Short mmCIF file of N, CA and C and ligand atoms in Angstrom, two decimals:
data_model
loop_
_atom_site.label_atom_id
_atom_site.label_comp_id
_atom_site.label_asym_id
_atom_site.label_seq_id
_atom_site.Cartn_x
_atom_site.Cartn_y
_atom_site.Cartn_z
N GLN I 401 12.58 28.05 -0.88
CA GLN I 401 13.05 26.92 -1.69
C GLN I 401 12.26 25.66 -1.40
N LYS I 402 12.79 24.52 -1.82
CA LYS I 402 12.00 23.29 -1.76
C LYS I 402 11.56 22.91 -0.35
N ALA I 403 12.48 23.01 0.60
CA ALA I 403 12.14 22.61 1.97
C ALA I 403 10.99 23.46 2.51
N LYS I 404 11.06 24.75 2.27
CA LYS I 404 10.02 25.66 2.75
C LYS I 404 8.69 25.37 2.07
N ALA I 405 8.73 25.17 0.78
CA ALA I 405 7.50 24.89 0.03
C ALA I 405 6.86 23.58 0.50
N LEU I 406 7.70 22.59 0.77
CA LEU I 406 7.17 21.31 1.25
C LEU I 406 6.56 21.46 2.64
N GLN I 407 7.24 22.25 3.48
CA GLN I 407 6.70 22.51 4.82
C GLN I 407 5.35 23.19 4.76
N ALA I 408 5.25 24.16 3.85
CA ALA I 408 3.97 24.86 3.71
C ALA I 408 2.87 23.91 3.25
N LEU I 409 3.21 23.05 2.30
CA LEU I 409 2.22 22.07 1.83
C LEU I 409 1.84 21.11 2.95
N GLN I 410 2.85 20.70 3.72
CA GLN I 410 2.58 19.77 4.82
C GLN I 410 1.63 20.40 5.85
N SER I 411 1.86 21.68 6.17
CA SER I 411 0.95 22.27 7.16
C SER I 411 -0.45 22.46 6.60
N GLU I 412 -0.50 22.64 5.28
CA GLU I 412 -1.82 22.72 4.63
C GLU I 412 -2.59 21.40 4.75
N THR I 413 -1.87 20.29 4.69
CA THR I 413 -2.52 18.98 4.77
C THR I 413 -2.83 18.57 6.21
N SER I 414 -2.25 19.28 7.17
CA SER I 414 -2.17 18.72 8.53
C SER I 414 -3.52 18.54 9.21
N ASP I 415 -4.53 19.22 8.77
CA ASP I 415 -5.86 18.98 9.35
C ASP I 415 -6.85 18.60 8.25
N CYS I 416 -6.36 17.92 7.21
CA CYS I 416 -7.20 17.62 6.05
C CYS I 416 -8.45 16.85 6.46
N GLN I 417 -9.59 17.31 5.97
CA GLN I 417 -10.88 16.64 6.25
C GLN I 417 -11.59 16.31 4.94
N LYS I 418 -10.83 16.20 3.85
CA LYS I 418 -11.47 16.05 2.53
C LYS I 418 -12.19 14.73 2.36
N CYS I 419 -11.72 13.68 3.02
CA CYS I 419 -12.42 12.40 2.89
C CYS I 419 -12.58 11.76 4.25
N SER I 420 -13.28 10.63 4.27
CA SER I 420 -13.67 10.03 5.56
C SER I 420 -12.51 9.38 6.30
N LEU I 421 -11.36 9.24 5.64
CA LEU I 421 -10.21 8.67 6.34
C LEU I 421 -9.74 9.58 7.47
N ALA I 422 -10.14 10.84 7.41
CA ALA I 422 -9.80 11.78 8.48
C ALA I 422 -10.35 11.30 9.83
N GLN I 423 -11.47 10.57 9.76
CA GLN I 423 -12.09 10.12 11.02
C GLN I 423 -11.40 8.91 11.63
N THR I 424 -10.67 8.14 10.82
CA THR I 424 -10.10 6.90 11.34
C THR I 424 -8.57 6.95 11.47
N ARG I 425 -7.95 7.97 10.92
CA ARG I 425 -6.49 8.02 10.98
C ARG I 425 -6.01 8.35 12.39
N THR I 426 -4.79 7.91 12.68
CA THR I 426 -4.10 8.38 13.88
C THR I 426 -3.23 9.58 13.50
N ASN I 427 -2.44 9.40 12.46
CA ASN I 427 -1.58 10.47 11.95
C ASN I 427 -1.67 10.56 10.44
N ILE I 428 -1.50 11.73 9.91
CA ILE I 428 -1.28 11.89 8.48
C ILE I 428 0.16 11.50 8.18
N VAL I 429 0.32 10.75 7.09
CA VAL I 429 1.67 10.37 6.66
C VAL I 429 2.00 11.18 5.41
N PHE I 430 2.65 12.31 5.62
CA PHE I 430 2.90 13.24 4.52
C PHE I 430 3.95 12.69 3.56
N GLY I 431 4.94 12.01 4.13
CA GLY I 431 6.09 11.56 3.34
C GLY I 431 7.32 12.18 3.94
N GLN I 432 8.49 11.57 3.67
CA GLN I 432 9.70 12.09 4.29
C GLN I 432 10.91 11.80 3.43
N GLY I 433 11.98 12.54 3.71
CA GLY I 433 13.21 12.38 2.94
C GLY I 433 13.77 13.75 2.64
N THR I 434 14.70 13.80 1.70
CA THR I 434 15.28 15.10 1.38
C THR I 434 14.46 15.82 0.31
N PRO I 435 14.21 17.11 0.52
CA PRO I 435 13.48 17.89 -0.48
C PRO I 435 14.23 17.98 -1.80
N ASP I 436 15.53 17.73 -1.77
CA ASP I 436 16.35 17.79 -2.98
C ASP I 436 16.53 16.43 -3.65
N ALA I 437 15.68 15.48 -3.28
CA ALA I 437 15.85 14.12 -3.78
C ALA I 437 15.87 14.08 -5.31
N ARG I 438 16.78 13.27 -5.85
CA ARG I 438 16.78 13.00 -7.29
C ARG I 438 15.81 11.87 -7.61
N LEU I 439 15.45 11.12 -6.56
CA LEU I 439 14.61 9.93 -6.74
C LEU I 439 13.52 9.92 -5.68
N VAL I 440 12.28 9.80 -6.12
CA VAL I 440 11.14 9.72 -5.20
C VAL I 440 10.43 8.37 -5.36
N PHE I 441 10.22 7.68 -4.26
CA PHE I 441 9.42 6.44 -4.26
C PHE I 441 8.00 6.77 -3.87
N VAL I 442 7.05 6.25 -4.64
CA VAL I 442 5.64 6.46 -4.33
C VAL I 442 4.98 5.10 -4.07
N GLY I 443 4.48 4.93 -2.86
CA GLY I 443 3.75 3.72 -2.50
C GLY I 443 2.26 3.95 -2.54
N GLU I 444 1.53 3.06 -1.89
CA GLU I 444 0.08 3.07 -1.98
C GLU I 444 -0.58 3.91 -0.88
N ALA I 445 -0.42 3.49 0.34
CA ALA I 445 -1.07 4.16 1.45
C ALA I 445 -0.42 3.70 2.75
N PRO I 446 -0.54 4.50 3.80
CA PRO I 446 0.02 4.08 5.09
C PRO I 446 -0.66 2.80 5.58
N GLY I 447 0.11 1.95 6.25
CA GLY I 447 -0.44 0.80 6.96
C GLY I 447 -0.49 1.11 8.45
N TYR I 448 -0.60 0.07 9.25
CA TYR I 448 -0.74 0.26 10.69
C TYR I 448 0.42 1.05 11.30
N HIS I 449 1.63 0.60 11.04
CA HIS I 449 2.79 1.24 11.67
C HIS I 449 3.00 2.67 11.18
N GLU I 450 2.74 2.85 9.89
CA GLU I 450 2.89 4.19 9.31
C GLU I 450 1.88 5.16 9.94
N ASP I 451 0.65 4.70 10.10
CA ASP I 451 -0.40 5.50 10.73
C ASP I 451 -0.04 5.84 12.18
N GLN I 452 0.54 4.86 12.88
CA GLN I 452 0.92 5.07 14.27
C GLN I 452 2.04 6.12 14.38
N GLN I 453 3.02 6.02 13.47
CA GLN I 453 4.22 6.86 13.59
C GLN I 453 4.17 8.12 12.74
N GLY I 454 3.26 8.18 11.80
CA GLY I 454 3.21 9.33 10.91
C GLY I 454 4.32 9.36 9.88
N LEU I 455 4.93 8.20 9.63
CA LEU I 455 6.05 8.10 8.67
C LEU I 455 5.77 7.02 7.65
N ALA I 456 6.23 7.26 6.41
CA ALA I 456 5.99 6.31 5.32
C ALA I 456 6.96 5.13 5.39
N PHE I 457 6.47 3.95 5.07
CA PHE I 457 7.28 2.75 4.94
C PHE I 457 8.18 2.49 6.15
N VAL I 458 7.56 2.39 7.32
CA VAL I 458 8.34 2.05 8.52
C VAL I 458 8.04 0.63 9.01
N GLY I 459 7.10 -0.07 8.38
CA GLY I 459 6.80 -1.45 8.78
C GLY I 459 7.68 -2.45 8.03
N ARG I 460 7.19 -3.67 7.87
CA ARG I 460 7.99 -4.73 7.24
C ARG I 460 8.36 -4.40 5.80
N ALA I 461 7.39 -3.85 5.06
CA ALA I 461 7.68 -3.48 3.67
C ALA I 461 8.77 -2.40 3.63
N GLY I 462 8.72 -1.52 4.60
CA GLY I 462 9.72 -0.46 4.69
C GLY I 462 11.12 -0.99 4.93
N LYS I 463 11.20 -2.07 5.72
CA LYS I 463 12.52 -2.68 5.97
C LYS I 463 13.10 -3.23 4.66
N LEU I 464 12.23 -3.80 3.84
CA LEU I 464 12.72 -4.30 2.54
C LEU I 464 13.12 -3.14 1.64
N LEU I 465 12.36 -2.06 1.70
CA LEU I 465 12.74 -0.88 0.92
C LEU I 465 14.10 -0.35 1.38
N ASP I 466 14.35 -0.35 2.68
CA ASP I 466 15.66 0.04 3.22
C ASP I 466 16.77 -0.83 2.64
N ASP I 467 16.49 -2.12 2.57
CA ASP I 467 17.42 -3.10 2.03
C ASP I 467 17.75 -2.81 0.58
N ILE I 468 16.71 -2.54 -0.21
CA ILE I 468 16.87 -2.22 -1.62
C ILE I 468 17.74 -0.97 -1.75
N LEU I 469 17.44 0.02 -0.92
CA LEU I 469 18.19 1.27 -0.96
C LEU I 469 19.65 1.04 -0.60
N SER I 470 19.91 0.42 0.55
CA SER I 470 21.29 0.35 1.04
C SER I 470 22.09 -0.74 0.31
N ASN I 471 21.59 -1.96 0.30
CA ASN I 471 22.35 -3.04 -0.34
C ASN I 471 22.33 -2.94 -1.85
N GLY I 472 21.20 -2.52 -2.41
CA GLY I 472 21.08 -2.49 -3.85
C GLY I 472 21.67 -1.23 -4.46
N MET I 473 21.36 -0.08 -3.86
CA MET I 473 21.68 1.18 -4.53
C MET I 473 22.79 1.96 -3.84
N GLY I 474 23.19 1.55 -2.65
CA GLY I 474 24.20 2.30 -1.91
C GLY I 474 23.68 3.64 -1.44
N LEU I 475 22.38 3.70 -1.18
CA LEU I 475 21.75 4.94 -0.72
C LEU I 475 21.11 4.72 0.66
N THR I 476 20.78 5.80 1.32
CA THR I 476 19.99 5.72 2.54
C THR I 476 18.69 6.48 2.30
N ARG I 477 17.79 6.37 3.26
CA ARG I 477 16.53 7.10 3.18
C ARG I 477 16.73 8.60 3.06
N ASP I 478 17.85 9.07 3.63
CA ASP I 478 18.11 10.52 3.61
C ASP I 478 18.49 11.01 2.22
N ASP I 479 18.81 10.08 1.33
CA ASP I 479 19.19 10.47 -0.03
C ASP I 479 17.99 10.58 -0.95
N VAL I 480 16.85 10.05 -0.52
CA VAL I 480 15.68 9.98 -1.41
C VAL I 480 14.47 10.58 -0.69
N TYR I 481 13.32 10.49 -1.34
CA TYR I 481 12.07 10.93 -0.72
C TYR I 481 11.06 9.79 -0.88
N ILE I 482 10.30 9.54 0.17
CA ILE I 482 9.38 8.41 0.19
C ILE I 482 7.99 8.88 0.58
N CYS I 483 7.00 8.58 -0.24
CA CYS I 483 5.64 9.01 0.06
C CYS I 483 4.64 8.04 -0.55
N ASN I 484 3.38 8.38 -0.45
CA ASN I 484 2.31 7.47 -0.88
C ASN I 484 1.23 8.21 -1.66
N ILE I 485 0.41 7.45 -2.37
CA ILE I 485 -0.76 8.00 -3.04
C ILE I 485 -1.73 8.61 -2.02
N LEU I 486 -2.04 7.82 -0.98
CA LEU I 486 -2.90 8.33 0.10
C LEU I 486 -2.07 8.71 1.30
N LYS I 487 -2.45 9.81 1.96
CA LYS I 487 -1.73 10.26 3.14
C LYS I 487 -2.32 9.71 4.44
N CYS I 488 -3.49 9.09 4.34
CA CYS I 488 -4.10 8.50 5.52
C CYS I 488 -4.35 7.01 5.31
N ARG I 489 -4.32 6.26 6.41
CA ARG I 489 -4.48 4.82 6.32
C ARG I 489 -5.94 4.43 6.08
N PRO I 490 -6.21 3.62 5.07
CA PRO I 490 -7.55 3.06 4.92
C PRO I 490 -7.77 1.99 5.99
N PRO I 491 -8.95 1.97 6.62
CA PRO I 491 -9.22 0.97 7.66
C PRO I 491 -8.91 -0.44 7.17
N LYS I 492 -8.28 -1.23 8.01
CA LYS I 492 -7.91 -2.62 7.69
C LYS I 492 -7.06 -2.72 6.43
N ASN I 493 -6.38 -1.65 6.08
CA ASN I 493 -5.49 -1.64 4.90
C ASN I 493 -6.21 -2.00 3.61
N ARG I 494 -7.51 -1.70 3.53
CA ARG I 494 -8.19 -1.96 2.25
C ARG I 494 -7.61 -1.04 1.18
N ASP I 495 -7.91 -1.38 -0.09
CA ASP I 495 -7.40 -0.56 -1.20
C ASP I 495 -7.94 0.87 -1.10
N PRO I 496 -7.16 1.84 -1.55
CA PRO I 496 -7.66 3.22 -1.64
C PRO I 496 -8.94 3.28 -2.47
N GLY I 497 -9.91 4.06 -2.03
CA GLY I 497 -11.21 4.09 -2.69
C GLY I 497 -11.34 5.20 -3.72
N PRO I 498 -12.42 5.14 -4.52
CA PRO I 498 -12.63 6.08 -5.63
C PRO I 498 -12.94 7.51 -5.18
N VAL I 499 -13.28 7.70 -3.91
CA VAL I 499 -13.43 9.07 -3.40
C VAL I 499 -12.10 9.56 -2.85
N GLU I 500 -11.39 8.65 -2.16
CA GLU I 500 -10.16 9.04 -1.47
C GLU I 500 -9.05 9.45 -2.44
N ILE I 501 -8.92 8.71 -3.53
CA ILE I 501 -7.80 8.97 -4.44
C ILE I 501 -7.87 10.39 -5.03
N PRO I 502 -9.01 10.79 -5.64
CA PRO I 502 -9.04 12.16 -6.18
C PRO I 502 -8.96 13.25 -5.11
N CYS I 503 -9.35 12.93 -3.87
CA CYS I 503 -9.18 13.91 -2.79
C CYS I 503 -7.70 14.11 -2.49
N CYS I 504 -6.94 13.05 -2.49
CA CYS I 504 -5.58 13.08 -1.96
C CYS I 504 -4.52 13.33 -3.03
N LEU I 505 -4.79 12.89 -4.25
CA LEU I 505 -3.77 12.95 -5.30
C LEU I 505 -3.22 14.36 -5.56
N PRO I 506 -4.06 15.41 -5.48
CA PRO I 506 -3.50 16.75 -5.71
C PRO I 506 -2.37 17.12 -4.75
N TYR I 507 -2.41 16.60 -3.52
CA TYR I 507 -1.31 16.86 -2.58
C TYR I 507 -0.02 16.24 -3.12
N LEU I 508 -0.12 15.00 -3.57
CA LEU I 508 1.07 14.31 -4.09
C LEU I 508 1.59 15.01 -5.35
N GLU I 509 0.65 15.45 -6.19
CA GLU I 509 1.06 16.13 -7.42
C GLU I 509 1.87 17.39 -7.10
N ARG I 510 1.42 18.12 -6.11
CA ARG I 510 2.15 19.35 -5.72
C ARG I 510 3.48 19.01 -5.07
N GLN I 511 3.47 17.94 -4.26
CA GLN I 511 4.70 17.48 -3.62
C GLN I 511 5.75 17.14 -4.67
N LEU I 512 5.34 16.42 -5.70
CA LEU I 512 6.27 16.01 -6.75
C LEU I 512 6.74 17.21 -7.57
N GLN I 513 5.82 18.16 -7.74
CA GLN I 513 6.17 19.39 -8.47
C GLN I 513 7.25 20.16 -7.72
N ILE I 514 7.12 20.24 -6.40
CA ILE I 514 8.10 20.96 -5.58
C ILE I 514 9.45 20.26 -5.63
N ILE I 515 9.44 18.96 -5.38
CA ILE I 515 10.71 18.21 -5.34
C ILE I 515 11.32 18.15 -6.73
N SER I 516 10.46 18.03 -7.72
CA SER I 516 10.88 17.82 -9.13
C SER I 516 12.10 16.91 -9.26
N PRO I 517 11.91 15.65 -8.89
CA PRO I 517 13.02 14.68 -8.96
C PRO I 517 13.34 14.34 -10.42
N GLU I 518 14.49 13.71 -10.60
CA GLU I 518 14.82 13.23 -11.94
C GLU I 518 14.06 11.96 -12.27
N VAL I 519 13.84 11.14 -11.23
CA VAL I 519 13.17 9.86 -11.43
C VAL I 519 12.14 9.63 -10.33
N ILE I 520 11.00 9.09 -10.73
CA ILE I 520 9.98 8.61 -9.79
C ILE I 520 9.93 7.10 -9.91
N CYS I 521 9.83 6.42 -8.77
CA CYS I 521 9.65 4.96 -8.80
C CYS I 521 8.32 4.62 -8.14
N CYS I 522 7.38 4.11 -8.92
CA CYS I 522 6.08 3.68 -8.38
C CYS I 522 6.22 2.27 -7.84
N LEU I 523 5.75 2.08 -6.61
CA LEU I 523 5.83 0.78 -5.97
C LEU I 523 4.46 0.11 -5.99
N GLY I 524 4.30 -0.88 -6.84
CA GLY I 524 3.07 -1.67 -6.88
C GLY I 524 2.00 -1.12 -7.81
N ARG I 525 0.95 -1.92 -7.95
CA ARG I 525 -0.09 -1.65 -8.93
C ARG I 525 -0.86 -0.36 -8.63
N ILE I 526 -1.26 -0.18 -7.39
CA ILE I 526 -2.11 0.96 -7.07
C ILE I 526 -1.38 2.28 -7.35
N ALA I 527 -0.16 2.37 -6.85
CA ALA I 527 0.61 3.60 -7.05
C ALA I 527 0.82 3.85 -8.53
N SER I 528 1.14 2.79 -9.27
CA SER I 528 1.44 2.94 -10.69
C SER I 528 0.21 3.35 -11.47
N GLN I 529 -0.89 2.66 -11.23
CA GLN I 529 -2.11 2.97 -11.98
C GLN I 529 -2.64 4.36 -11.65
N CYS I 530 -2.55 4.74 -10.38
CA CYS I 530 -3.04 6.08 -9.99
C CYS I 530 -2.18 7.18 -10.57
N LEU I 531 -0.87 7.05 -10.42
CA LEU I 531 0.00 8.13 -10.86
C LEU I 531 0.03 8.24 -12.38
N LEU I 532 0.02 7.11 -13.05
CA LEU I 532 0.14 7.11 -14.51
C LEU I 532 -1.21 7.12 -15.20
N GLN I 533 -2.29 7.12 -14.41
CA GLN I 533 -3.65 7.18 -14.97
C GLN I 533 -3.85 6.12 -16.04
N THR I 534 -3.64 4.86 -15.61
CA THR I 534 -3.80 3.75 -16.53
C THR I 534 -4.44 2.58 -15.81
N ASN I 535 -5.04 1.69 -16.57
CA ASN I 535 -5.55 0.44 -15.99
C ASN I 535 -4.68 -0.75 -16.40
N ASP I 536 -3.56 -0.48 -17.03
CA ASP I 536 -2.70 -1.56 -17.48
C ASP I 536 -2.24 -2.41 -16.29
N ALA I 537 -1.96 -3.68 -16.56
CA ALA I 537 -1.53 -4.61 -15.52
C ALA I 537 -0.05 -4.42 -15.20
N MET I 538 0.32 -4.86 -13.99
CA MET I 538 1.72 -4.74 -13.56
C MET I 538 2.67 -5.42 -14.54
N ARG I 539 2.26 -6.55 -15.10
CA ARG I 539 3.18 -7.27 -16.00
C ARG I 539 3.53 -6.42 -17.22
N ASP I 540 2.63 -5.52 -17.60
CA ASP I 540 2.92 -4.63 -18.72
C ASP I 540 3.62 -3.34 -18.28
N LEU I 541 3.36 -2.91 -17.07
CA LEU I 541 3.88 -1.62 -16.60
C LEU I 541 5.31 -1.71 -16.08
N ARG I 542 5.63 -2.79 -15.36
CA ARG I 542 6.89 -2.81 -14.63
C ARG I 542 8.09 -2.97 -15.58
N GLY I 543 9.20 -2.42 -15.11
CA GLY I 543 10.42 -2.53 -15.89
C GLY I 543 10.48 -1.58 -17.07
N GLN I 544 9.43 -0.77 -17.23
CA GLN I 544 9.37 0.16 -18.36
C GLN I 544 9.45 1.60 -17.85
N TRP I 545 10.02 2.45 -18.68
CA TRP I 545 9.98 3.87 -18.39
C TRP I 545 8.65 4.45 -18.85
N HIS I 546 8.07 5.26 -17.97
CA HIS I 546 6.83 5.96 -18.27
C HIS I 546 7.09 7.45 -18.06
N ASP I 547 6.12 8.25 -18.46
CA ASP I 547 6.27 9.69 -18.31
C ASP I 547 5.21 10.22 -17.34
N TYR I 548 5.67 10.89 -16.28
CA TYR I 548 4.73 11.58 -15.40
C TYR I 548 5.02 13.08 -15.49
N HIS I 549 4.22 13.81 -16.22
CA HIS I 549 4.42 15.25 -16.43
C HIS I 549 5.88 15.59 -16.72
N GLY I 550 6.50 14.79 -17.59
CA GLY I 550 7.88 15.09 -17.99
C GLY I 550 8.94 14.44 -17.12
N THR I 551 8.55 13.71 -16.08
CA THR I 551 9.53 13.04 -15.23
C THR I 551 9.58 11.55 -15.56
N ARG I 552 10.81 11.05 -15.76
CA ARG I 552 11.01 9.62 -16.04
C ARG I 552 10.50 8.82 -14.86
N THR I 553 9.61 7.89 -15.13
CA THR I 553 8.94 7.15 -14.05
C THR I 553 9.04 5.65 -14.29
N MET I 554 9.63 4.97 -13.31
CA MET I 554 9.78 3.51 -13.38
C MET I 554 8.71 2.86 -12.51
N VAL I 555 8.23 1.73 -12.96
CA VAL I 555 7.26 0.94 -12.18
C VAL I 555 7.94 -0.35 -11.74
N THR I 556 7.83 -0.64 -10.46
CA THR I 556 8.29 -1.95 -9.99
C THR I 556 7.32 -2.50 -8.96
N TYR I 557 7.59 -3.72 -8.50
CA TYR I 557 6.69 -4.35 -7.54
C TYR I 557 6.73 -3.66 -6.18
N HIS I 558 5.65 -3.80 -5.46
CA HIS I 558 5.57 -3.28 -4.09
C HIS I 558 6.39 -4.19 -3.17
N PRO I 559 7.15 -3.62 -2.23
CA PRO I 559 7.93 -4.47 -1.33
C PRO I 559 7.07 -5.49 -0.57
N ALA I 560 5.82 -5.15 -0.25
CA ALA I 560 4.96 -6.12 0.45
C ALA I 560 4.68 -7.32 -0.46
N TYR I 561 4.54 -7.07 -1.76
CA TYR I 561 4.35 -8.14 -2.74
C TYR I 561 5.62 -9.00 -2.80
N LEU I 562 6.78 -8.35 -2.76
CA LEU I 562 8.04 -9.09 -2.82
C LEU I 562 8.24 -9.95 -1.59
N LEU I 563 7.74 -9.49 -0.45
CA LEU I 563 7.85 -10.31 0.77
C LEU I 563 7.01 -11.58 0.64
N ARG I 564 5.91 -11.49 -0.09
CA ARG I 564 5.06 -12.67 -0.31
C ARG I 564 5.57 -13.52 -1.47
N ASN I 565 6.31 -12.92 -2.38
CA ASN I 565 6.78 -13.60 -3.60
C ASN I 565 8.27 -13.34 -3.83
N PRO I 566 9.12 -13.88 -2.94
CA PRO I 566 10.55 -13.57 -3.01
C PRO I 566 11.20 -13.79 -4.38
N PRO I 567 10.79 -14.81 -5.16
CA PRO I 567 11.45 -14.98 -6.47
C PRO I 567 11.30 -13.77 -7.38
N GLU I 568 10.29 -12.95 -7.15
CA GLU I 568 10.07 -11.76 -7.97
C GLU I 568 11.09 -10.65 -7.69
N LYS I 569 11.85 -10.81 -6.60
CA LYS I 569 12.86 -9.78 -6.28
C LYS I 569 13.84 -9.58 -7.43
N LYS I 570 14.11 -10.64 -8.19
CA LYS I 570 15.01 -10.53 -9.34
C LYS I 570 14.54 -9.44 -10.30
N LYS I 571 13.23 -9.42 -10.53
CA LYS I 571 12.69 -8.44 -11.48
C LYS I 571 12.80 -7.03 -10.93
N THR I 572 12.52 -6.88 -9.64
CA THR I 572 12.66 -5.54 -9.05
C THR I 572 14.12 -5.08 -9.10
N TRP I 573 15.03 -6.03 -8.89
CA TRP I 573 16.44 -5.66 -8.98
C TRP I 573 16.79 -5.16 -10.38
N ALA I 574 16.23 -5.80 -11.39
CA ALA I 574 16.46 -5.34 -12.77
C ALA I 574 15.89 -3.93 -12.96
N ASP I 575 14.71 -3.68 -12.38
CA ASP I 575 14.09 -2.36 -12.51
C ASP I 575 14.93 -1.30 -11.80
N ILE I 576 15.42 -1.66 -10.62
CA ILE I 576 16.24 -0.74 -9.83
C ILE I 576 17.53 -0.40 -10.58
N GLN I 577 18.08 -1.39 -11.28
CA GLN I 577 19.30 -1.13 -12.04
C GLN I 577 19.06 -0.14 -13.18
N LYS I 578 17.86 -0.16 -13.75
CA LYS I 578 17.53 0.84 -14.77
C LYS I 578 17.51 2.24 -14.16
N ILE I 579 16.96 2.34 -12.95
CA ILE I 579 16.94 3.64 -12.26
C ILE I 579 18.36 4.10 -11.98
N MET I 580 19.20 3.17 -11.52
CA MET I 580 20.59 3.54 -11.20
C MET I 580 21.33 4.01 -12.44
N ALA I 581 21.10 3.35 -13.55
CA ALA I 581 21.74 3.76 -14.80
C ALA I 581 21.28 5.16 -15.17
N GLU I 582 20.00 5.41 -15.03
CA GLU I 582 19.44 6.72 -15.37
C GLU I 582 20.05 7.82 -14.50
N LEU I 583 20.28 7.50 -13.23
CA LEU I 583 20.82 8.49 -12.29
C LEU I 583 22.35 8.48 -12.26
N GLY I 584 22.97 7.57 -13.01
CA GLY I 584 24.43 7.48 -13.00
C GLY I 584 24.99 6.97 -11.68
N LEU I 585 24.23 6.11 -11.01
CA LEU I 585 24.68 5.55 -9.73
C LEU I 585 25.41 4.24 -9.96
N LYS I 586 26.50 4.05 -9.21
CA LYS I 586 27.24 2.80 -9.32
C LYS I 586 26.77 1.83 -8.25
N ARG I 587 26.81 0.57 -8.60
CA ARG I 587 26.44 -0.47 -7.65
C ARG I 587 27.40 -0.46 -6.45
N PRO I 588 26.86 -0.52 -5.22
CA PRO I 588 27.75 -0.46 -4.06
C PRO I 588 28.67 -1.68 -4.00
N ALA I 589 29.87 -1.49 -3.47
CA ALA I 589 30.85 -2.58 -3.41
C ALA I 589 30.42 -3.64 -2.40
N1 URA B 1751 2.85 0.27 2.11
C1 URA B 1751 2.73 1.40 1.39
O1 URA B 1751 2.30 1.40 0.25
N2 URA B 1751 3.13 2.53 1.95
C2 URA B 1751 3.63 2.61 3.18
O2 URA B 1751 3.98 3.70 3.62
C3 URA B 1751 3.75 1.41 3.91
C4 URA B 1751 3.35 0.26 3.36
N1 URA B 1752 0.18 -6.56 -7.63
C1 URA B 1752 0.28 -5.46 -6.88
O1 URA B 1752 -0.69 -4.87 -6.46
N2 URA B 1752 1.50 -4.99 -6.59
C2 URA B 1752 2.60 -5.59 -7.01
O2 URA B 1752 3.68 -5.10 -6.71
C3 URA B 1752 2.49 -6.74 -7.80
C4 URA B 1752 1.26 -7.22 -8.10
#
């Protein structure tokens, strides 16, 4: 079933040497959460803390994502699945490169196929443009439903962007409410 298939995929990635990030990574960040997730968050790439721990969204941006999950949606990390476009950290957190993305994206595609969530939420421009294969700007992408191989896909801002631009949190909250409506989730008391 899903857990087994994800484990098999994870062990397949565990010594990945497809791109040069293999030389600079500390850990591969495969992604984590429940294999039965109805909702998958897709970010950009591991940062320093993620690379150190081998877990997605464990730094400052991750704390805000936790906040969105618990205070906003009444969920915990164990209710969802969290992963990234790239499984290895780009040096100095530079943007994912044109060689790295096509090397790594097939892993994510298979991961999403296994989990087959009801909703995908892309966090930020890079994740959205890569997954949806578009060059459209965030102002046009966010808050809208998109289609990823038949899965309803919402685009919202990256938590790191929200930390730099707190007034934009209102818009992400509106986007999150669309996801909750789609999943039939009630706002926590
Ligand atoms: N930013 C991301 O896009 N992903 C992480 O896992 C952490 C920070
Ligand atoms: N630009 C980005 O890269 N991400 C955001 O979330 C917003 C603007």
